């Protein structure tokens, strides 16, 4: 009863303040009236990925050269050969080093382009695993499958925008793999938020960043996560919808704006690219850390 009374009093006080100063109704940031417990991702003592990590790519379906270059530049921006202007993609990635992993350097590996739709345009999870297994699955490699905008994948848009997991091929060791779909025409509002009308593959970058961080910090479902292993909250998925300071449900937060295009961003990459990256949980502070 006491907490309920406090909550009602807070609402009444907020209402009175708005009556006194109407401008507060449009300028204030929404904030929690009741302080929530710190977000904690528990370490389940499993293997994590560290060291030099090779990321191999499978392009399933038709992608334009500009689409490929945006995603490739993002991957190469995670561990650039030169220092990038802050805030940078590489500084975002450095947060993964706090997960008992040490330094993890990302290197672009081999690529396979499949524009013939080998399994058609409606894929199941087994098809994704098969496509990922076509590339080398050696130690410290991550195989990524990108599906084009006209390819439907089991669960896509309904329960997931991308995913990561692990598989075993014959007698070899488990290898981690990633799938990310292009939501441009199928569900941009769901899988490309806050880009409701993505021009290229902005939504894919956000989802790739999410599952790539999850792969490094929870590759085999026994690393860092909160909740059940079958539906875990991981390094970035635990901070869904947060891109800058002051974020709340429906508002991405205070981010930067490109003066030429007017597009929002919070990280700089190689070749002049600018990206909008989701917040990542910082195990040192137990908070969702943003670049801006």
Short mmCIF file of N, CA and C in Angstrom, two decimals, residues 58-127:
data_model
loop_
_atom_site.label_atom_id
_atom_site.label_comp_id
_atom_site.label_asym_id
_atom_site.label_seq_id
_atom_site.Cartn_x
_atom_site.Cartn_y
_atom_site.Cartn_z
N UNK A 58 28.35 -15.45 -45.93
CA UNK A 58 27.57 -16.06 -47.00
C UNK A 58 26.46 -15.07 -47.37
N UNK A 59 26.43 -14.66 -48.62
CA UNK A 59 25.41 -13.75 -49.11
C UNK A 59 24.37 -14.57 -49.87
N UNK A 60 23.21 -14.80 -49.25
CA UNK A 60 22.18 -15.63 -49.88
C UNK A 60 21.11 -14.72 -50.48
N UNK A 61 21.02 -14.76 -51.80
CA UNK A 61 20.10 -13.87 -52.49
C UNK A 61 20.85 -12.69 -53.10
N UNK A 62 20.11 -11.76 -53.63
CA UNK A 62 20.73 -10.65 -54.35
C UNK A 62 20.90 -9.42 -53.46
N UNK A 63 22.15 -9.00 -53.35
CA UNK A 63 22.52 -7.79 -52.62
C UNK A 63 23.23 -6.86 -53.58
N UNK A 64 22.99 -5.58 -53.46
CA UNK A 64 23.68 -4.61 -54.31
C UNK A 64 25.09 -4.39 -53.77
N UNK A 65 25.99 -3.90 -54.61
CA UNK A 65 27.36 -3.62 -54.15
C UNK A 65 27.39 -2.67 -52.96
N UNK A 66 26.50 -1.65 -52.93
CA UNK A 66 26.50 -0.70 -51.83
C UNK A 66 26.05 -1.38 -50.54
N UNK A 67 25.10 -2.30 -50.64
CA UNK A 67 24.66 -3.03 -49.45
C UNK A 67 25.79 -3.87 -48.87
N UNK A 68 26.51 -4.55 -49.73
CA UNK A 68 27.63 -5.38 -49.26
C UNK A 68 28.71 -4.50 -48.63
N UNK A 69 29.00 -3.38 -49.26
CA UNK A 69 30.09 -2.53 -48.77
C UNK A 69 29.76 -1.94 -47.40
N UNK A 70 28.50 -1.61 -47.15
CA UNK A 70 28.12 -1.05 -45.84
C UNK A 70 28.34 -2.07 -44.74
N UNK A 71 27.92 -3.32 -44.97
CA UNK A 71 28.07 -4.37 -43.97
C UNK A 71 29.53 -4.78 -43.79
N UNK A 72 30.26 -4.86 -44.89
CA UNK A 72 31.68 -5.22 -44.81
C UNK A 72 32.47 -4.12 -44.09
N UNK A 73 32.18 -2.86 -44.41
CA UNK A 73 32.86 -1.76 -43.74
C UNK A 73 32.59 -1.77 -42.24
N UNK A 74 31.35 -2.12 -41.86
CA UNK A 74 31.04 -2.20 -40.43
C UNK A 74 31.90 -3.26 -39.75
N UNK A 75 31.98 -4.44 -40.34
CA UNK A 75 32.77 -5.52 -39.76
C UNK A 75 34.24 -5.11 -39.64
N UNK A 76 34.76 -4.48 -40.67
CA UNK A 76 36.16 -4.06 -40.63
C UNK A 76 36.39 -2.87 -39.71
N UNK A 77 35.33 -2.15 -39.39
CA UNK A 77 35.45 -1.01 -38.46
C UNK A 77 35.57 -1.46 -37.01
N UNK A 78 35.21 -2.72 -36.72
CA UNK A 78 35.28 -3.23 -35.36
C UNK A 78 36.72 -3.29 -34.87
N UNK A 79 37.64 -3.62 -35.77
CA UNK A 79 39.07 -3.66 -35.44
C UNK A 79 39.83 -3.00 -36.57
N UNK A 80 39.73 -1.68 -36.69
CA UNK A 80 40.35 -0.98 -37.83
C UNK A 80 41.87 -0.97 -37.74
N UNK A 81 42.50 -0.79 -38.89
CA UNK A 81 43.96 -0.73 -38.94
C UNK A 81 44.48 0.62 -38.47
N UNK A 82 43.59 1.58 -38.34
CA UNK A 82 43.99 2.91 -37.87
C UNK A 82 42.95 3.41 -36.87
N UNK A 83 43.33 4.39 -36.08
CA UNK A 83 42.44 4.94 -35.07
C UNK A 83 41.34 5.75 -35.73
N UNK A 84 40.11 5.52 -35.31
CA UNK A 84 38.97 6.24 -35.86
C UNK A 84 38.59 7.40 -34.95
N UNK A 85 37.95 8.40 -35.53
CA UNK A 85 37.48 9.54 -34.75
C UNK A 85 36.36 9.09 -33.82
N UNK A 86 36.45 9.51 -32.57
CA UNK A 86 35.44 9.16 -31.58
C UNK A 86 34.15 9.95 -31.80
N UNK A 87 32.98 9.36 -31.51
CA UNK A 87 32.76 7.98 -31.09
C UNK A 87 32.90 7.03 -32.29
N UNK A 88 33.48 5.88 -32.07
CA UNK A 88 33.78 4.98 -33.17
C UNK A 88 33.18 3.59 -32.95
N UNK A 89 33.07 2.86 -34.04
CA UNK A 89 32.59 1.48 -33.99
C UNK A 89 33.52 0.63 -33.14
N UNK A 90 34.83 0.87 -33.26
CA UNK A 90 35.80 0.08 -32.51
C UNK A 90 35.70 0.34 -31.01
N UNK A 91 35.39 1.57 -30.60
CA UNK A 91 35.22 1.85 -29.17
C UNK A 91 33.97 1.17 -28.64
N UNK A 92 32.94 1.06 -29.46
CA UNK A 92 31.74 0.30 -29.09
C UNK A 92 32.10 -1.16 -28.86
N UNK A 93 32.89 -1.74 -29.76
CA UNK A 93 33.26 -3.16 -29.68
C UNK A 93 34.16 -3.45 -28.48
N UNK A 94 34.93 -2.48 -28.04
CA UNK A 94 35.85 -2.70 -26.92
C UNK A 94 35.12 -3.09 -25.63
N UNK A 95 33.85 -2.78 -25.53
CA UNK A 95 33.10 -3.16 -24.33
C UNK A 95 33.08 -4.67 -24.16
N UNK A 96 33.17 -5.43 -25.26
CA UNK A 96 33.16 -6.90 -25.15
C UNK A 96 34.40 -7.41 -24.41
N UNK A 97 35.45 -6.61 -24.38
CA UNK A 97 36.67 -7.04 -23.69
C UNK A 97 36.48 -7.12 -22.18
N UNK A 98 35.43 -6.49 -21.68
CA UNK A 98 35.18 -6.51 -20.24
C UNK A 98 34.47 -7.78 -19.78
N UNK A 99 34.10 -8.64 -20.72
CA UNK A 99 33.39 -9.88 -20.41
C UNK A 99 34.34 -11.06 -20.20
N UNK A 100 35.40 -10.86 -19.47
CA UNK A 100 36.37 -11.92 -19.18
C UNK A 100 36.98 -12.51 -20.44
N UNK A 101 36.87 -11.79 -21.55
CA UNK A 101 37.37 -12.35 -22.80
C UNK A 101 38.75 -11.83 -23.18
N UNK A 102 39.12 -10.68 -22.67
CA UNK A 102 40.34 -10.07 -23.15
C UNK A 102 40.09 -9.47 -24.52
N UNK A 103 41.13 -9.16 -25.22
CA UNK A 103 41.01 -8.51 -26.52
C UNK A 103 40.50 -9.49 -27.58
N UNK A 104 39.56 -9.03 -28.40
CA UNK A 104 39.06 -9.84 -29.51
C UNK A 104 39.12 -8.99 -30.78
N UNK A 105 40.00 -9.35 -31.69
CA UNK A 105 40.18 -8.61 -32.94
C UNK A 105 39.42 -9.31 -34.06
N UNK A 106 38.60 -8.55 -34.77
CA UNK A 106 37.79 -9.09 -35.85
C UNK A 106 38.51 -8.93 -37.19
N UNK A 107 38.61 -10.04 -37.93
CA UNK A 107 39.25 -10.03 -39.24
C UNK A 107 38.27 -10.59 -40.26
N UNK A 108 38.09 -9.92 -41.38
CA UNK A 108 37.20 -10.40 -42.43
C UNK A 108 37.84 -11.58 -43.15
N UNK A 109 37.08 -12.67 -43.27
CA UNK A 109 37.60 -13.88 -43.92
C UNK A 109 37.03 -14.08 -45.31
N UNK A 110 36.64 -15.31 -45.61
CA UNK A 110 36.16 -15.66 -46.94
C UNK A 110 34.69 -15.25 -47.11
N UNK A 111 34.28 -15.16 -48.39
CA UNK A 111 32.90 -14.82 -48.71
C UNK A 111 32.37 -15.73 -49.81
N UNK A 112 31.11 -16.10 -49.68
CA UNK A 112 30.41 -16.88 -50.69
C UNK A 112 29.18 -16.09 -51.12
N UNK A 113 28.99 -15.93 -52.41
CA UNK A 113 27.83 -15.23 -52.95
C UNK A 113 26.93 -16.23 -53.65
N UNK A 114 25.71 -16.39 -53.16
CA UNK A 114 24.74 -17.33 -53.73
C UNK A 114 23.51 -16.55 -54.20
N UNK A 115 23.49 -16.19 -55.47
CA UNK A 115 22.37 -15.44 -56.02
C UNK A 115 21.37 -16.34 -56.75
N UNK A 116 21.59 -17.66 -56.68
CA UNK A 116 20.71 -18.61 -57.38
C UNK A 116 19.64 -19.18 -56.47
N UNK A 117 19.62 -18.74 -55.20
CA UNK A 117 18.60 -19.20 -54.25
C UNK A 117 18.54 -20.73 -54.21
N UNK A 118 19.62 -21.33 -53.79
CA UNK A 118 19.78 -22.78 -53.77
C UNK A 118 18.61 -23.50 -53.09
N UNK A 119 18.10 -22.92 -52.00
CA UNK A 119 16.98 -23.54 -51.27
C UNK A 119 15.68 -22.76 -51.45
N UNK A 120 15.61 -21.96 -52.49
CA UNK A 120 14.42 -21.17 -52.71
C UNK A 120 14.42 -19.90 -51.87
N UNK A 121 13.25 -19.31 -51.70
CA UNK A 121 13.14 -18.04 -50.98
C UNK A 121 12.40 -18.18 -49.65
N UNK A 122 12.28 -19.38 -49.16
CA UNK A 122 11.68 -19.63 -47.85
C UNK A 122 12.55 -20.66 -47.12
N UNK A 123 13.32 -20.18 -46.16
CA UNK A 123 14.31 -21.03 -45.50
C UNK A 123 13.90 -21.41 -44.09
N UNK A 124 14.33 -22.58 -43.68
CA UNK A 124 14.18 -23.03 -42.30
C UNK A 124 15.55 -22.93 -41.62
N UNK A 125 15.56 -23.12 -40.32
CA UNK A 125 16.82 -23.00 -39.57
C UNK A 125 17.87 -23.99 -40.06
N UNK A 126 17.44 -25.18 -40.49
CA UNK A 126 18.40 -26.18 -40.97
C UNK A 126 19.12 -25.69 -42.21
N UNK A 127 18.44 -24.90 -43.03
CA UNK A 127 19.08 -24.34 -44.22
C UNK A 127 20.15 -23.33 -43.83
#
